[in-house]
Amino acid sequence: MNFTSMACFIVALLLVVDANVADQESKRSFSDLGCMGVYDKAKFTRLGRVCEECYQLFRESDVHTTCRSNCFKNEYFTQCVDALLLRKDQEKLDFMVEQLYGRRK
């Protein structure tokens, strides 16, 4: 194996490891927020983006944390949806929240 092939192999291996670590951190964040439903990366990312955009709008440090609390099932998240003019998506977002939130026994 020449140097170029070896370098490409190492870079590819590092990219795979990095993607796996990022996915594990996302799953850990999922449970840390109190989510007990089925982990769905796309839905979790979409709801997280609402909170991130809300933080970008208001620039208050607690916005991002409070918006995500209780697995997005809180009044703050709903207010962020309103502030971001996403009311037309409210039903779909609520459905995503319910799926991630899961049932508590």
PDB file of C-alpha atoms in Angstrom, residues 27 29-40 69-73 96-105:
ATOM      1  CA  LYS A  27     -28.604   9.601  21.470  1.00  0.00           C
ATOM      2  CA  SER A  29     -28.710  14.020  24.549  1.00  0.00           C
ATOM      3  CA  PHE A  30     -32.025  12.367  23.612  1.00  0.00           C
ATOM      4  CA  SER A  31     -32.232  10.500  26.914  1.00  0.00           C
ATOM      5  CA  ASP A  32     -30.771  13.381  28.945  1.00  0.00           C
ATOM      6  CA  LEU A  33     -33.719  15.539  27.827  1.00  0.00           C
ATOM      7  CA  GLY A  34     -36.178  12.990  29.199  1.00  0.00           C
ATOM      8  CA  CYS A  35     -37.191  11.551  25.849  1.00  0.00           C
ATOM      9  CA  MET A  36     -38.546   8.044  26.311  1.00  0.00           C
ATOM     10  CA  GLY A  37     -39.989   7.365  22.871  1.00  0.00           C
ATOM     11  CA  VAL A  38     -38.263   5.914  19.838  1.00  0.00           C
ATOM     12  CA  TYR A  39     -35.077   7.760  18.865  1.00  0.00           C
ATOM     13  CA  ASP A  40     -35.493   9.273  15.402  1.00  0.00           C
ATOM     14  CA  SER A  69     -36.409  20.653  28.325  1.00  0.00           C
ATOM     15  CA  ASN A  70     -38.791  17.758  28.977  1.00  0.00           C
ATOM     16  CA  CYS A  71     -38.095  16.446  25.457  1.00  0.00           C
ATOM     17  CA  PHE A  72     -39.504  19.626  23.826  1.00  0.00           C
ATOM     18  CA  LYS A  73     -42.844  19.093  25.599  1.00  0.00           C
ATOM     19  CA  MET A  96     -42.873  14.697  16.448  1.00  0.00           C
ATOM     20  CA  VAL A  97     -42.683  15.794  20.090  1.00  0.00           C
ATOM     21  CA  GLU A  98     -45.211  13.139  21.116  1.00  0.00           C
ATOM     22  CA  GLN A  99     -43.292  10.422  19.283  1.00  0.00           C
ATOM     23  CA  LEU A 100     -39.977  11.348  20.883  1.00  0.00           C
ATOM     24  CA  TYR A 101     -41.474  12.035  24.298  1.00  0.00           C
ATOM     25  CA  GLY A 102     -42.989   8.556  24.470  1.00  0.00           C
ATOM     26  CA  ARG A 103     -45.212   7.234  27.200  1.00  0.00           C
ATOM     27  CA  ARG A 104     -44.312   7.518  30.841  1.00  0.00           C
ATOM     28  CA  LYS A 105     -45.441   4.831  33.201  1.00  0.00           C
TER      29      LYS A 105
END
